[in-house]
Coordinates of C-alpha atoms in Angstrom, one line a residue:
M22 CA -72.6 37.9 -73.6
P23 CA -72.1 37.0 -77.3
A24 CA -68.1 37.5 -76.0
T25 CA -69.7 40.3 -73.9
R26 CA -68.9 40.4 -69.7
A27 CA -71.9 38.6 -67.3
P28 CA -73.9 41.7 -65.4
R29 CA -70.8 42.3 -62.0
A30 CA -73.6 41.5 -59.8
V31 CA -74.4 37.9 -60.6
R32 CA -71.0 36.6 -61.6
T33 CA -67.4 37.9 -60.5
S34 CA -65.1 39.7 -63.0
S35 CA -64.9 41.6 -63.4
G36 CA -64.8 44.5 -64.7
A37 CA -66.3 47.1 -64.3
A38 CA -66.7 48.1 -63.5
L39 CA -63.9 50.1 -64.5
A40 CA -66.2 49.5 -61.9
L41 CA -61.9 51.3 -63.5
T42 CA -66.7 51.2 -64.8
A43 CA -64.7 51.4 -65.0
A44 CA -63.6 50.6 -66.1
A45 CA -62.0 49.9 -69.0
A46 CA -59.9 50.6 -72.1
L47 CA -61.7 53.3 -74.6
T48 CA -61.1 53.3 -78.2
A49 CA -57.6 54.9 -78.7
V50 CA -58.1 58.4 -80.7
T51 CA -55.4 59.7 -82.0
G52 CA -57.2 62.9 -82.8
C53 CA -60.8 64.5 -82.1
A54 CA -63.7 64.6 -85.3
E55 CA -65.9 67.5 -84.6
K56 CA -65.8 69.4 -81.9
S57 CA -67.4 67.5 -79.2
D58 CA -66.4 68.7 -75.7
A59 CA -68.9 65.8 -74.1
K60 CA -70.2 69.8 -71.6
A61 CA -73.1 69.2 -70.3
S62 CA -75.8 71.3 -72.6
D63 CA -74.8 68.7 -75.3
A64 CA -74.8 65.0 -73.6
I65 CA -76.6 62.2 -75.6
A66 CA -79.4 62.1 -73.0
V67 CA -79.5 57.4 -72.0
T68 CA -82.6 57.1 -70.6
A69 CA -83.6 53.2 -69.4
S70 CA -86.7 51.9 -68.1
D71 CA -87.5 47.8 -67.3
T72 CA -88.1 47.2 -71.1
A73 CA -86.7 50.0 -73.1
C74 CA -83.4 52.3 -73.7
E75 CA -83.8 55.6 -75.7
V76 CA -81.1 57.7 -76.8
S77 CA -81.9 61.6 -77.4
A78 CA -79.2 61.3 -80.0
E79 CA -78.1 58.6 -83.1
R80 CA -75.6 61.1 -84.8
F81 CA -73.3 62.9 -82.7
P82 CA -69.4 64.3 -83.4
A83 CA -66.9 62.1 -82.1
G84 CA -64.5 63.0 -80.2
H85 CA -65.3 63.3 -75.9
V86 CA -68.5 62.5 -76.0
K87 CA -71.0 62.9 -72.5
L88 CA -73.6 60.6 -72.2
A89 CA -76.0 61.4 -69.2
V90 CA -77.4 59.1 -68.3
E91 CA -81.8 58.2 -66.1
N92 CA -82.8 55.1 -65.4
K93 CA -87.0 55.1 -65.0
G94 CA -87.2 51.8 -64.3
A95 CA -87.5 49.6 -61.1
K96 CA -84.4 47.8 -61.7
V97 CA -81.0 48.6 -60.7
T98 CA -79.5 48.3 -64.7
E99 CA -75.9 48.3 -66.2
V100 CA -74.7 51.0 -69.6
Y101 CA -72.4 50.6 -71.7
L102 CA -70.6 52.1 -75.2
Y103 CA -69.9 49.3 -77.9
A104 CA -68.1 49.2 -80.3
P105 CA -68.4 45.9 -83.5
G106 CA -67.7 43.2 -81.9
D107 CA -69.2 44.0 -78.7
R108 CA -65.5 45.1 -77.7
I109 CA -66.3 47.5 -74.8
V110 CA -65.7 51.3 -74.9
T111 CA -67.1 52.3 -71.3
E112 CA -69.4 51.2 -68.9
R113 CA -71.0 51.8 -66.0
E114 CA -72.2 49.9 -64.0
N115 CA -74.9 49.6 -60.9
I116 CA -77.2 52.8 -61.6
G117 CA -79.9 51.9 -59.5
P118 CA -83.9 52.4 -59.7
G119 CA -84.7 56.5 -59.7
T120 CA -80.6 57.1 -60.2
T121 CA -79.0 59.1 -62.6
A122 CA -74.7 59.6 -63.6
D123 CA -72.5 60.6 -66.5
I124 CA -70.4 59.1 -68.2
T125 CA -67.7 61.0 -70.5
A126 CA -65.9 58.6 -73.1
E127 CA -63.1 59.1 -75.6
V128 CA -64.5 57.7 -78.8
K129 CA -63.1 58.0 -82.5
P130 CA -65.7 58.6 -86.1
G131 CA -68.0 55.2 -86.5
S132 CA -70.4 52.5 -85.5
Y133 CA -71.2 52.0 -81.8
E134 CA -74.1 49.9 -80.2
I135 CA -75.1 52.0 -77.0
A136 CA -76.7 49.0 -74.8
C137 CA -79.1 49.5 -71.3
K138 CA -78.6 46.1 -68.7
P139 CA -82.3 46.4 -66.5
G140 CA -81.0 43.8 -63.7
M141 CA -77.3 43.9 -65.5
K142 CA -78.4 40.5 -67.2
G143 CA -77.9 39.8 -70.6
D144 CA -77.4 41.5 -73.7
G145 CA -79.0 43.8 -72.7
I146 CA -81.6 46.5 -75.1
R147 CA -79.7 48.4 -77.9
Q148 CA -79.6 51.6 -79.7
K149 CA -77.1 51.4 -82.8
V150 CA -75.5 55.0 -83.0
T151 CA -73.0 56.8 -84.8
A152 CA -69.5 59.5 -83.9
T153 CA -69.3 61.2 -87.3
G154 CA -67.5 63.4 -88.7
E155 CA -63.1 64.0 -89.5
G156 CA -62.5 66.4 -88.6
A157 CA -59.3 69.2 -87.5
P158 CA -57.3 66.7 -84.9
K159 CA -57.8 68.0 -81.2
K160 CA -53.8 68.2 -79.8
R161 CA -54.0 66.3 -76.9
D162 CA -52.0 67.3 -73.7
P163 CA -48.7 65.6 -73.7
R164 CA -49.0 64.2 -70.4
L165 CA -51.7 62.6 -70.8
D166 CA -49.9 60.4 -74.1
A167 CA -47.2 59.9 -71.1
A168 CA -50.4 58.7 -68.9
V169 CA -51.6 56.6 -71.7
A170 CA -48.2 55.2 -72.4
E171 CA -47.0 54.3 -68.4
Y172 CA -50.9 51.9 -68.5
R173 CA -50.1 50.8 -70.7
K174 CA -46.6 49.3 -68.9
Y175 CA -48.2 49.1 -65.8
A176 CA -51.5 46.5 -68.2
Q177 CA -48.9 44.5 -69.5
A178 CA -46.8 44.2 -66.3
Q179 CA -49.4 43.1 -64.8
A180 CA -50.4 40.9 -67.1
D181 CA -46.8 39.4 -67.6
E182 CA -46.2 38.8 -63.9
T183 CA -49.7 37.5 -62.9
L184 CA -49.0 34.0 -64.9
P185 CA -45.8 32.8 -63.8
L186 CA -47.9 32.9 -60.5
V187 CA -51.6 30.9 -62.2
R188 CA -48.8 28.6 -63.3
V189 CA -48.4 27.9 -59.3
F190 CA -51.9 27.4 -58.7
T191 CA -52.5 25.3 -62.1
D192 CA -49.6 23.1 -60.4
A193 CA -50.2 22.1 -58.1
V194 CA -54.3 21.4 -59.6
A195 CA -52.7 19.1 -62.1
K196 CA -51.2 17.7 -59.3
G197 CA -54.1 17.1 -57.2
D198 CA -53.1 19.3 -54.1
V199 CA -55.1 21.5 -52.5
A200 CA -54.0 22.9 -50.0
G201 CA -51.1 23.3 -52.4
A202 CA -53.9 24.6 -55.0
E203 CA -56.2 26.9 -51.6
K204 CA -52.1 28.7 -50.5
A205 CA -51.9 29.7 -54.0
Y206 CA -54.9 30.5 -55.2
A207 CA -55.9 34.5 -54.4
P208 CA -51.4 35.9 -55.2
S209 CA -52.9 34.3 -59.2
R210 CA -55.7 36.8 -59.4
I211 CA -54.2 39.9 -58.4
G212 CA -52.5 41.5 -61.6
W213 CA -56.0 40.1 -63.2
E214 CA -58.0 42.2 -61.4
R215 CA -55.6 45.5 -60.9
T216 CA -57.0 45.7 -64.4
E217 CA -59.6 44.6 -64.9
P218 CA -61.2 46.5 -67.0
V219 CA -58.7 46.3 -69.8
A220 CA -58.8 42.7 -70.7
E221 CA -62.6 43.5 -70.4
S222 CA -62.7 45.5 -73.3
F223 CA -62.1 42.4 -75.6
G224 CA -65.2 41.4 -74.6
D225 CA -64.5 37.2 -75.1
I226 CA -61.9 37.1 -72.3
D227 CA -63.4 37.9 -68.9
P228 CA -66.5 35.8 -69.3
K229 CA -63.7 32.9 -70.0
V230 CA -61.9 33.3 -66.3
D231 CA -63.8 34.6 -64.2
L232 CA -67.7 34.0 -64.2
R233 CA -69.2 33.0 -60.8
E234 CA -71.8 30.1 -62.0
D235 CA -75.0 32.7 -61.4
G236 CA -73.7 34.4 -64.6
L237 CA -73.9 31.8 -66.7
E238 CA -75.9 32.1 -70.3
K239 CA -78.0 29.3 -71.2
G240 CA -75.7 26.7 -72.2
Q241 CA -72.7 28.5 -71.6
E242 CA -70.0 26.0 -70.4
W243 CA -68.2 27.3 -66.5
T244 CA -64.2 27.7 -66.9
G245 CA -62.4 29.6 -65.5
W246 CA -61.1 30.1 -61.6
H247 CA -64.3 30.7 -60.0
R248 CA -65.6 26.8 -60.5
L249 CA -61.9 26.4 -59.7
E250 CA -63.0 27.8 -56.6
K251 CA -65.8 26.3 -56.5
A252 CA -64.2 22.8 -56.5
L253 CA -61.6 23.9 -53.8
W254 CA -62.9 25.0 -51.4
Q255 CA -66.5 23.9 -51.4
D256 CA -65.6 20.3 -52.9
G257 CA -62.2 20.1 -51.7
K258 CA -61.4 17.6 -54.5
I259 CA -59.7 18.2 -57.8
G260 CA -61.0 16.2 -60.2
A261 CA -60.2 15.1 -64.0
A262 CA -62.2 17.8 -64.9
E263 CA -60.8 20.0 -63.1
K264 CA -57.0 19.5 -64.0
E265 CA -58.3 19.4 -67.8
L266 CA -59.5 23.3 -67.0
A267 CA -56.6 24.5 -64.7
G268 CA -54.8 23.9 -68.3
T269 CA -57.9 25.8 -70.2
L270 CA -57.2 28.7 -68.0
V271 CA -53.8 28.7 -68.4
K272 CA -54.2 29.2 -71.7
D273 CA -57.2 31.5 -71.7
L274 CA -54.7 33.8 -69.5
A275 CA -51.8 33.3 -71.9
D276 CA -54.1 35.4 -74.7
W277 CA -54.8 38.5 -72.5
Q278 CA -51.5 38.3 -71.9
R279 CA -51.0 38.3 -75.5
R280 CA -53.5 41.2 -76.1
V281 CA -52.5 44.1 -73.2
G282 CA -50.5 45.3 -75.7
K283 CA -52.4 45.7 -77.9
A284 CA -55.1 47.3 -76.1
D285 CA -57.1 50.5 -77.0
I286 CA -57.2 52.9 -74.3
T287 CA -57.2 56.7 -73.4
P288 CA -56.8 59.0 -70.7
T289 CA -61.1 58.8 -70.4
G290 CA -60.5 55.2 -71.1
M291 CA -58.5 54.9 -67.9
A292 CA -60.8 57.6 -65.9
N293 CA -63.6 55.6 -66.5
G294 CA -61.6 52.2 -65.8
A295 CA -60.8 53.4 -62.3
K296 CA -64.8 54.2 -61.8
E297 CA -65.2 50.3 -62.8
L298 CA -62.9 49.1 -60.7
L299 CA -65.3 50.5 -57.6
D300 CA -68.0 49.2 -58.9
E301 CA -66.4 46.2 -58.8
V302 CA -66.1 46.5 -54.8
A303 CA -69.5 47.4 -54.4
T304 CA -71.4 45.1 -56.0
G305 CA -68.6 42.0 -55.5
K306 CA -66.4 42.1 -52.9
V307 CA -67.9 44.2 -50.4
T308 CA -70.9 41.8 -50.4
G309 CA -69.1 38.9 -50.8
E310 CA -70.5 37.5 -53.8
E311 CA -66.8 37.0 -56.0
E312 CA -64.6 34.7 -53.7
R313 CA -68.1 32.8 -52.4
Y314 CA -66.6 30.3 -51.2
S315 CA -63.1 30.9 -50.4
H316 CA -63.7 34.5 -48.6
T317 CA -60.5 35.5 -50.6
D318 CA -62.5 38.9 -51.5
L319 CA -59.8 41.2 -49.6
V320 CA -57.4 40.7 -51.5
D321 CA -59.1 41.2 -54.9
F322 CA -60.7 44.1 -52.4
K323 CA -57.4 45.6 -52.6
A324 CA -55.9 44.9 -55.0
N325 CA -59.0 46.2 -57.6
V326 CA -58.3 49.6 -55.0
E327 CA -54.9 49.7 -56.2
G328 CA -55.6 49.4 -59.6
A329 CA -57.9 52.6 -59.3
Q330 CA -55.4 55.1 -58.4
K331 CA -53.0 53.3 -60.5
S332 CA -54.7 55.3 -63.6
Y333 CA -55.6 58.4 -61.2
E334 CA -52.0 59.3 -60.3
L335 CA -51.3 58.6 -63.9
L336 CA -53.6 61.1 -64.3
K337 CA -53.9 63.3 -62.1
P338 CA -50.9 65.9 -63.1
V339 CA -53.5 67.2 -66.1
V340 CA -56.5 67.0 -63.2
S341 CA -55.2 68.7 -60.4
A342 CA -54.6 71.8 -63.2
N343 CA -58.2 70.9 -64.5
D344 CA -60.1 70.1 -61.0
P345 CA -58.2 70.7 -58.0
A346 CA -60.6 70.3 -55.8
L347 CA -61.6 66.7 -57.1
V348 CA -58.0 66.0 -56.2
K349 CA -58.0 67.0 -53.8
E350 CA -61.1 65.1 -52.7
L351 CA -59.6 61.6 -54.6
D352 CA -56.4 61.6 -52.5
A353 CA -58.4 61.9 -49.0
Q354 CA -60.7 59.4 -49.9
F355 CA -58.0 57.2 -51.1
T356 CA -56.5 57.0 -48.4
A357 CA -59.0 56.8 -45.9
L358 CA -60.2 53.8 -47.6
N359 CA -56.6 51.9 -48.0
G360 CA -56.6 53.1 -44.3
L361 CA -59.5 50.8 -43.6
L362 CA -58.6 47.4 -45.7
D363 CA -55.1 47.7 -43.8
K364 CA -57.0 46.2 -40.8
Y365 CA -57.8 43.8 -42.8
R366 CA -54.0 43.3 -43.2
E367 CA -52.8 40.0 -41.5
D368 CA -48.7 41.3 -41.2
K369 CA -48.3 45.5 -42.5
G370 CA -47.2 45.5 -46.5
S371 CA -48.4 42.5 -47.3
Y372 CA -51.3 40.5 -49.4
E373 CA -52.8 37.9 -46.8
F374 CA -56.2 39.5 -45.5
T375 CA -58.8 38.0 -42.8
S376 CA -60.7 35.4 -44.3
Y377 CA -64.3 37.8 -45.7
D378 CA -66.0 35.4 -43.8
K379 CA -65.1 37.0 -40.8
V380 CA -65.6 40.4 -41.2
G381 CA -69.2 41.2 -39.1
E382 CA -72.2 43.4 -40.5
A383 CA -71.1 46.7 -39.1
D384 CA -66.9 46.6 -40.4
R385 CA -68.6 45.3 -43.9
K386 CA -71.1 49.1 -43.9
E387 CA -67.7 50.4 -42.8
L388 CA -65.9 49.2 -45.6
S389 CA -69.4 50.0 -48.4
D390 CA -68.9 53.5 -47.0
G391 CA -65.9 53.7 -47.5
V392 CA -65.6 52.7 -51.1
N393 CA -68.6 54.5 -51.9
A394 CA -67.4 57.7 -50.8
L395 CA -64.3 57.6 -53.1
A396 CA -66.5 56.1 -55.9
E397 CA -68.6 59.4 -55.6
P398 CA -65.8 61.9 -56.9
L399 CA -63.3 58.6 -58.8
S400 CA -67.1 59.1 -61.4
K401 CA -66.1 62.9 -62.1
L402 CA -62.5 62.3 -63.3
A403 CA -63.3 60.9 -66.7
A404 CA -65.3 63.8 -66.9
A405 CA -61.8 66.8 -65.1
V406 CA -60.1 64.5 -67.9
A407 CA -62.4 66.2 -70.9
K408 CA -61.9 69.8 -70.0

């Protein structure tokens, strides 16, 4: 993407989606404009196909906005809502042919683009839309403001804690220490994987640090973790180019660290970000595509689940009042999925997990089923927050 994120199905990164789909940090709203409660009756219909992206309304009131997506194409698609500069407001990945998805987002007045990405590739087929109005602000539940504040602290802490771990990894690369770099690789990614939707909301950082080789656009230079992963595990050597790339990785992640505190975060953004993170697991980790050389997928998997759960737990006081049945289901499914992951821990409570190439097809299917069982109720979290 011209500062946009490459599709998860063919690359790493994140991101979603936030899945924490999702997703991710949404455009900040200090007050909602014209009333828009995102009911089914006033949802914006987005009809995606392999050649088109049709929207039922090009103008709509700002506030809580619902996109009702239907994929009528033959390819899996993604749908994004972009703010100017290709900042990701919200997204939903992995929408299969003949399926639907509802996305609830909180937006302020302004110009946006809705993009459908058939095959989950490229910049997508885009439609310009406008969120209108400067009506009376809608008072937000103070518990949601508190959740946003706590999540912002969490995202910043994850970035702050990541940089020292990244430097352990890149210092080993700079020394030509293959074994040391391999040992430090997975721990250096945990904080990023927990909060990836926030990083993806900026648009330009994720492709620099977390892109897989098969997600490269024409003429794009391959940088970041996975370029170094391939050198370490497949090539088994570190050259001058890799040492230079290690320095670039530190620089790019330091940029992420500086910008995290300025991210636009809303309660629905947190909820969509949680779903994006589960989408990340479904399209990259369970398949083994994310860490195809190191096979450290389960470390990323666990971090994605932890990040999704953090968003959920912060939003839970409000969701408990709005949709207690959803809370019961989410509690049960998070517990079940974490239990499945614990089977693959080398030591209880540690971040040492079984190498994913040693996880058989039946066990991968069990993990995939666990992800799907959580992803379905998690897709309803944003709507419950917006009630």
